[in-house]
Amino acid sequence: MTSLTAPEESLPTITTDDDDVIDTLTIGRRIRQLRTERGMTLDDLAAAVDRAPSQLSMIENGKREPKLTLLRTIARALGTNLDALLESEPLDERATMEVSLERAMRGPTFQALGISPFRIGRSIPDEVLAAMLALQGEIERLRDERAATPEVARRANLSLRRLMTSQQNYFADLEAHARDLLAAVGHTGGPLTQRTASDIAAHLGFTIHYVSDVPLTTRSVLDLKHGRLYLSSTIASKRDARTAVLQSLASRILGHDEPASYGDFLRQRVEINYLTGALLMPEADVVPFLQEAKSHRALSIEDLRDAYSVSYETAAHRFTNLATVHLDLPVHFLKVHESGTITKAYENDDVNFPTDRFGSIEGQMCCRKWTSRVVFDIPDRFNPYFQYTDTGNGTYWCTARVEPSSEGLHSISVGVRFDDTKWFIGRETTNRGVSRHSVEVCCRRAPAELESSWRGHSWPNVRTPRTLLATLPTGAFPGVDTTDVYEFLEAHSPG
C-alpha cells in the first residue's frame, strides 16, 4: 500500500574518532544553551570563532554539519571542551523540548498535516512547546491505533496464512520448544495431565491463582513481577484448564516481545495456539498414533480428540500440523460460525474457498452447500457428519462437527481430496453436495422464485459485527483495557 506521507527528513550526523554518531540537532541546541548561559549573542560567538553569524545560526538549528575542528574552536570560545558539546543529551528541559519538537516537525505527522517547520525562538513559552509535543504524541497514538484498519488486518492475516501454507502448517522450531519443555518437566509420553501443566508453570517460575475478577477483556493475566498467573475461577467448569494455563504461558516460553503491529499480534496468536497443541499432543506420540491409524485406513479426528482428551477443534488443528509432513496428506480446515461466516481457515490441498478481493478467506460467507454449513442442519450432534462435495476443483471429502462457544455455535471441519479419502473413517458416507461458491449464483443469491417474490418487499435490520467499525488494534494487545489489567494486578499484588 502506497504511503501518502513524505518520508521523514534525516538529520545530519557527526562521526567522531570513536565512530560514535551524534546528531547535529542535539549539538546545535547544546551550543545555543551554553552561549546564552554565558550571555553571548550570536554575533559575539561568530566573532570569537571567525565565522559568519548566519553560519553559526545554521549550526545551532541543526541544519548544517560542523567539522570537528570548528566544534573545538566553538568549545574554546564558550569556555568548555569538545566532550561537553558531544554529550548525548541536551542540558535542560527547554532544550529537550526544542529538540523533540524539531524532530517532530521534520517527521511524517507534521508533513501529513501540512504544517511547515518553523523556527523555535526563545519567545515561545515552555508551556506552548509542551502542549505541541503532547498534541503530536496524541496524534501519533491515534495514528498507530488506526494503523490496522480491517483492510490491513485482512492483509496481515492473509500473509500469515500464506506462510502457514508454504510450511505445510508445520513449524519445526515450535515442535522443538515443546519437546524441550516436556523433557525439562519429566513428561515421559502420552496425553498431558493437568499436573504436568502445573509443573510447566512452576518450571517457568509461576504459581497459578484462580480469581473471580479477571478483567473482562482478557482470558488470563501474568504478573511478571511476582511470578503469578491469574485465571478466571470459571475456567474449570467451562474450558480445559490445561489449555488455559499453556496458552497463558506460551508467550513467555517463546520469548515474545510486545506486539509492534497487528501482524505481530496475529503471528504470536498462531504461535501460542500451535505450541499449546504441541504440548497437549506431543509430536513424538501423535505421529505414531496417526501412522498406525492410516495403515488401518482408520484416520479419525474424533479418535485423536478422545485419545488426548482435547477439544475437537484442538485435535483438528493438530491434525493439520502433522498430516502433510508426516502422513503425506494435503488437508483443509474450516471454522464457521452458525451465521455462515468463516472465522478460521487453512488449506494446502487446492480447495477453492471464497475470498475477498485481497484473497482473505476469513470473514467471507461459507457456501450453504459445503459440509461446514450443512452440518448445522443435521439433528445428530453426537456423531460426526461426513460429506463428499463436488467443486470446480474436483471432489473433496470432509468430516465436520458442531461445537458451542461463547459467541454461539461453530462448525469445525477437516477435509481432503477425493483420492485421499481412503485413509479415513467415514469414507463410506452417501452424503453428497455440489458447491460452486466461486460463482455468484451458487448460493449467494436467492433462488429466482424467492427473489421475485420478496425483493423490494423486505428490509432486514442488520446485526453489524462489533469489529466492523472498530479500530484495529487499539494498543499492542487489541481490545484489552490496560487500565483494568494494571488495576487488577495492583489489587492482587502480594504485599
XYZ file of C-alpha atoms in Angstrom, residues 24-470:
447
model
C 23.720 17.803 14.810
C 20.360 18.981 16.142
C 21.335 17.988 19.689
C 24.784 19.577 19.305
C 23.280 22.779 17.935
C 20.891 23.099 20.848
C 23.748 22.445 23.257
C 25.834 25.224 21.660
C 22.897 27.642 21.919
C 22.331 26.640 25.564
C 25.956 27.252 26.529
C 26.096 30.515 24.554
C 23.014 32.005 26.217
C 24.173 30.885 29.665
C 27.369 32.884 29.112
C 25.454 35.958 27.957
C 26.874 35.827 24.439
C 24.945 36.893 21.350
C 25.197 35.009 18.087
C 27.342 37.864 16.745
C 29.661 37.595 19.771
C 30.253 33.888 19.209
C 30.636 34.379 15.455
C 33.343 36.991 16.011
C 35.135 34.730 18.523
C 35.360 31.849 16.074
C 35.816 33.961 12.931
C 32.659 32.746 11.202
C 29.560 34.450 9.835
C 26.586 34.650 12.249
C 24.396 33.028 9.599
C 26.693 30.010 9.517
C 26.516 29.599 13.296
C 22.733 30.015 13.176
C 22.532 27.103 10.729
C 24.677 25.017 13.085
C 22.580 25.882 16.151
C 19.416 24.938 14.267
C 20.871 21.574 13.288
C 20.768 22.350 9.577
C 24.492 22.271 8.933
C 27.091 19.714 9.951
C 30.111 21.417 11.569
C 33.567 19.970 11.215
C 35.277 18.766 14.373
C 37.912 21.488 14.067
C 35.183 24.156 14.165
C 33.494 22.423 17.098
C 36.753 22.559 19.043
C 37.067 26.294 18.265
C 33.459 26.882 19.404
C 34.071 24.894 22.581
C 37.119 27.042 23.445
C 35.136 30.237 22.768
C 32.447 29.012 25.165
C 34.996 28.128 27.844
C 34.382 24.391 27.663
C 35.707 21.332 25.847
C 34.636 19.212 22.900
C 33.243 16.455 25.119
C 30.730 18.897 26.598
C 29.354 19.600 23.128
C 29.159 15.930 22.171
C 27.143 14.802 25.192
C 24.215 12.702 24.005
C 21.539 14.583 25.949
C 20.554 18.275 25.980
C 21.429 20.233 29.104
C 17.974 21.239 30.316
C 14.246 20.648 29.917
C 13.809 23.541 27.477
C 16.492 22.210 25.132
C 14.960 18.741 25.362
C 11.570 20.062 24.249
C 13.100 22.105 21.435
C 14.960 19.082 20.068
C 11.842 16.892 20.324
C 9.688 19.463 18.531
C 12.315 19.985 15.821
C 12.321 16.244 15.194
C 8.532 16.158 15.115
C 8.386 18.992 12.588
C 10.711 17.059 10.267
C 8.680 13.875 10.658
C 5.716 12.453 8.700
C 2.989 13.580 11.118
C 3.574 17.337 10.666
C 4.119 16.856 6.938
C 0.864 14.903 6.569
C -0.970 17.768 8.309
C 0.644 20.329 6.017
C 2.438 22.110 8.879
C 5.704 23.631 7.682
C 8.666 23.646 10.081
C 9.185 26.974 11.839
C 11.923 28.496 13.947
C 11.568 27.802 17.650
C 12.505 31.132 19.169
C 13.183 31.889 22.810
C 9.962 33.919 22.872
C 7.853 30.760 22.577
C 6.837 29.811 26.149
C 7.742 26.392 27.532
C 4.033 25.683 28.029
C 3.410 26.094 24.295
C 6.197 23.669 23.421
C 4.874 21.142 25.949
C 1.336 21.459 24.560
C 2.505 20.977 20.963
C 4.503 17.896 21.914
C 1.532 16.475 23.817
C -0.725 17.000 20.804
C 1.842 15.491 18.480
C 2.129 12.465 20.783
C -1.628 12.014 20.825
C -1.789 12.235 17.029
C 0.916 9.571 16.812
C -1.017 7.362 19.245
C -4.228 7.705 17.274
C -2.372 7.053 14.027
C -0.895 3.861 15.488
C -4.345 2.755 16.631
C -5.667 3.217 13.151
C -2.688 1.518 11.564
C -4.544 -1.794 11.388
C -7.792 -0.992 9.644
C -9.906 -4.020 8.723
C -8.173 -3.942 5.325
C -4.710 -4.002 6.900
C -5.823 -6.696 9.336
C -7.027 -8.876 6.458
C -3.759 -8.358 4.617
C -1.788 -9.348 7.711
C -3.951 -12.429 8.170
C -3.555 -13.376 4.501
C 0.229 -13.032 4.725
C 0.290 -15.267 7.785
C -1.930 -17.904 6.162
C 0.357 -17.975 3.124
C 3.322 -18.578 5.423
C 1.468 -21.440 7.101
C 0.632 -22.974 3.731
C 4.217 -22.659 2.485
C 5.384 -24.644 5.526
C 2.529 -27.184 5.329
C 1.329 -25.682 8.625
C 4.293 -27.366 10.351
C 6.760 -25.314 12.430
C 9.812 -27.304 13.464
C 11.075 -24.657 15.904
C 7.798 -24.716 17.852
C 7.853 -28.510 17.929
C 11.392 -28.297 19.359
C 10.249 -25.841 22.049
C 7.536 -28.299 23.053
C 9.929 -31.275 23.140
C 12.487 -29.413 25.260
C 9.916 -28.170 27.746
C 8.247 -31.569 28.137
C 11.647 -33.163 28.730
C 12.509 -30.491 31.322
C 9.459 -31.376 33.423
C 9.949 -35.136 33.031
C 6.986 -35.862 30.768
C 7.551 -39.405 29.529
C 4.849 -39.573 26.893
C 1.144 -39.777 26.313
C -1.520 -37.139 26.955
C -0.510 -34.153 29.047
C -2.053 -34.191 32.516
C -3.216 -31.159 34.484
C -0.431 -31.853 36.972
C 2.156 -31.665 34.191
C 0.684 -28.342 33.071
C 1.159 -27.117 36.646
C 4.735 -28.450 36.612
C 5.405 -26.446 33.436
C 4.166 -23.289 35.166
C 6.402 -23.978 38.162
C 9.368 -24.694 35.868
C 8.870 -21.251 34.320
C 8.681 -19.633 37.753
C 4.912 -19.075 38.009
C 2.282 -20.044 40.536
C -1.342 -20.448 39.400
C -4.148 -18.444 41.029
C -7.864 -18.720 40.244
C -9.749 -15.479 40.880
C -13.240 -14.204 40.128
C -12.333 -10.737 38.875
C -10.029 -11.297 35.877
C -10.534 -8.258 33.570
C -13.357 -8.896 31.114
C -11.168 -8.093 28.102
C -8.622 -10.796 28.982
C -8.521 -14.567 29.294
C -5.721 -14.508 31.826
C -3.120 -12.153 33.267
C 0.548 -12.811 34.033
C 2.174 -10.902 36.867
C 5.765 -10.926 35.643
C 6.962 -9.022 38.702
C 5.822 -11.632 41.234
C 5.632 -14.762 39.057
C 1.864 -15.255 39.320
C -0.607 -16.488 36.691
C -4.196 -15.378 37.222
C -7.001 -17.390 35.643
C -10.750 -16.996 35.910
C -12.326 -19.269 38.526
C -14.955 -20.245 35.927
C -12.399 -21.843 33.602
C -12.515 -25.199 35.369
C -16.222 -25.577 34.536
C -16.194 -24.030 31.036
C -12.814 -24.774 29.461
C -9.895 -27.171 29.609
C -7.724 -25.789 32.417
C -4.589 -27.268 30.810
C -5.187 -25.290 27.631
C -5.781 -22.078 29.589
C -2.534 -22.478 31.536
C -0.419 -23.349 28.497
C -1.822 -20.560 26.328
C -1.136 -18.075 29.124
C 2.490 -19.183 29.440
C 3.285 -19.719 25.745
C 4.493 -16.168 25.099
C 6.991 -16.475 27.956
C 8.192 -19.821 26.595
C 8.681 -18.315 23.144
C 10.217 -15.041 24.347
C 7.612 -12.844 22.673
C 8.061 -9.083 22.806
C 5.119 -6.708 22.974
C 3.492 -6.751 19.507
C 4.615 -3.825 17.368
C 1.879 -4.299 14.764
C -1.311 -6.187 14.117
C 0.725 -8.624 12.019
C 2.947 -9.324 15.038
C -0.130 -9.854 17.186
C -1.636 -12.367 14.758
C 1.653 -14.240 14.371
C 2.033 -14.510 18.133
C -1.522 -15.808 18.477
C -0.818 -18.531 15.911
C 2.434 -19.479 17.657
C 0.692 -19.583 21.038
C -2.033 -21.916 19.778
C 0.446 -24.081 17.894
C 2.736 -24.506 20.906
C -0.218 -25.276 23.161
C -1.335 -28.017 20.784
C 2.216 -29.383 20.553
C 2.392 -29.626 24.354
C -1.049 -31.190 24.777
C -0.433 -33.614 21.917
C 3.329 -34.255 21.638
C 4.633 -34.926 18.150
C 6.581 -37.997 19.270
C 3.344 -39.648 20.466
C 0.794 -38.359 17.967
C 2.699 -39.192 14.793
C 2.958 -42.974 15.519
C -0.715 -42.898 16.567
C -1.725 -41.335 13.248
C 0.599 -43.507 11.179
C -0.886 -46.650 12.681
C -4.412 -45.372 12.065
C -3.516 -44.622 8.456
C -2.087 -48.103 7.991
C -5.502 -49.457 9.056
C -7.319 -46.868 6.911
C -8.916 -45.582 10.082
C -7.866 -41.960 10.466
C -10.364 -40.074 12.624
C -10.343 -36.633 14.230
C -12.725 -37.985 16.890
C -10.318 -40.782 17.841
C -7.463 -38.264 18.061
C -9.615 -35.996 20.247
C -10.554 -38.844 22.589
C -7.025 -40.260 22.840
C -5.618 -36.955 24.107
C -8.667 -35.565 25.950
C -8.731 -32.312 23.980
C -11.439 -30.379 22.179
C -12.420 -31.358 18.667
C -11.044 -28.046 17.396
C -7.664 -28.653 19.067
C -7.493 -32.152 17.585
C -8.413 -30.818 14.135
C -5.762 -28.082 14.340
C -3.119 -30.556 15.460
C -4.013 -32.915 12.635
C -3.370 -30.152 10.087
C 0.045 -29.530 11.697
C 1.196 -33.102 11.170
C -0.843 -34.577 8.291
C 1.150 -33.245 5.339
C 4.667 -33.576 6.760
C 4.243 -36.996 8.401
C 1.330 -38.626 6.524
C 1.774 -37.050 3.077
C -1.821 -35.805 3.172
C -2.680 -32.285 1.973
C -5.664 -31.040 4.001
C -8.018 -28.140 4.612
C -9.599 -26.814 7.807
C -12.582 -24.531 8.368
C -14.209 -22.976 11.398
C -17.579 -21.479 10.519
C -19.975 -19.530 12.730
C -23.633 -20.557 12.715
C -24.320 -17.331 10.807
C -22.295 -18.806 7.935
C -19.237 -16.580 8.398
C -15.824 -18.222 8.069
C -13.771 -17.360 11.150
C -10.691 -19.576 10.596
C -9.337 -21.309 7.534
C -6.316 -23.243 6.307
C -5.697 -25.226 3.134
C -2.877 -26.734 1.154
C -4.971 -29.115 -0.965
C -6.093 -26.579 -3.615
C -9.628 -26.375 -2.278
C -11.303 -23.231 -3.620
C -12.665 -21.307 -0.622
C -14.485 -17.988 -1.169
C -12.220 -14.967 -0.811
C -12.438 -11.190 -0.928
C -10.509 -9.140 -3.463
C -7.400 -9.298 -1.241
C -7.501 -13.100 -1.108
C -8.706 -13.271 2.505
C -10.973 -16.195 3.437
C -11.839 -15.184 6.995
C -14.957 -13.027 7.126
C -16.430 -14.494 3.932
C -19.712 -16.411 3.818
C -19.212 -20.150 3.571
C -21.160 -21.848 0.795
C -24.535 -23.111 2.046
C -23.880 -26.438 0.319
C -20.441 -27.008 1.856
C -20.086 -29.518 4.693
C -19.340 -26.773 7.228
C -22.806 -25.206 6.623
C -24.822 -28.354 6.023
C -23.772 -29.820 9.368
C -25.782 -27.153 11.239
C -28.958 -28.712 9.828
C -28.079 -32.234 10.967
C -30.031 -33.129 14.150
C -27.477 -35.742 15.283
C -24.885 -33.755 17.214
C -23.360 -36.832 18.902
C -21.764 -38.339 15.803
C -19.573 -36.593 13.225
C -21.046 -35.660 9.866
C -19.320 -36.732 6.640
C -19.927 -35.414 3.122
C -18.464 -35.531 -0.370
C -18.698 -32.184 -2.188
C -18.168 -31.713 -5.912
C -16.472 -28.412 -6.753
C -14.888 -26.713 -9.724
C -11.544 -28.020 -8.426
C -12.670 -31.625 -8.045
C -14.351 -33.598 -5.298
C -13.497 -33.162 -1.613
C -14.495 -35.181 1.450
C -14.981 -33.513 4.827
C -15.714 -34.545 8.389
C -17.440 -31.900 10.491
C -18.821 -31.358 13.955
C -20.710 -28.518 15.670
C -19.364 -27.170 18.976
C -20.666 -24.401 21.256
C -18.589 -21.312 22.069
C -19.050 -18.002 23.872
C -20.076 -16.457 20.533
C -22.605 -19.122 19.534
C -22.289 -22.375 17.640
C -19.363 -23.079 15.342
C -18.704 -25.937 12.982
C -15.222 -27.407 12.772
C -14.380 -29.348 9.630
C -11.326 -31.089 8.208
C -11.207 -32.350 4.662
C -9.058 -33.927 1.961
C -9.130 -34.507 -1.770
C -11.183 -37.453 -3.034
C -8.114 -39.635 -3.689
C -7.045 -39.369 -0.027
C -10.435 -40.288 1.426
C -9.456 -43.958 1.506
C -7.434 -43.394 4.675
C -10.337 -42.088 6.778
C -13.213 -43.468 8.771
C -16.421 -42.126 7.219
C -15.400 -42.599 3.601
C -18.470 -44.797 3.008
C -20.869 -41.883 3.501
C -23.590 -41.383 0.926
C -23.947 -37.668 1.712
C -23.087 -35.583 -1.339
C -23.259 -31.937 -2.294
C -22.355 -29.663 -5.176
C -20.700 -26.337 -4.385
C -19.837 -23.629 -6.879
C -19.146 -20.911 -4.351
C -16.826 -19.114 -6.769
C -19.913 -18.478 -8.898
C -22.383 -15.868 -7.678
C -25.462 -17.927 -8.476
C -24.300 -20.947 -6.436
C -25.856 -19.852 -3.168
C -25.056 -16.204 -2.543
C -28.141 -15.163 -4.491
C -31.612 -16.309 -3.550
C -33.462 -18.677 -5.890
C -35.181 -16.759 -8.682
C -38.714 -17.512 -7.435
C -37.973 -16.264 -3.924
C -36.163 -13.197 -5.204
C -39.012 -12.186 -7.490
C -41.467 -12.518 -4.594
C -39.560 -10.642 -1.934
C -37.036 -8.281 -3.453
C -38.321 -4.789 -2.781
C -40.713 -6.123 -0.113
C -38.249 -6.844 2.699
C -35.915 -4.804 4.865
C -33.674 -6.714 7.281
C -32.170 -4.987 10.320
C -28.526 -5.974 10.019
C -26.680 -7.273 13.037
C -23.416 -5.409 12.452
C -20.312 -7.332 13.604
C -18.824 -5.466 16.515
C -15.409 -5.403 14.813
C -16.688 -3.899 11.564
C -16.123 -0.267 12.575
C -13.590 -0.927 15.324
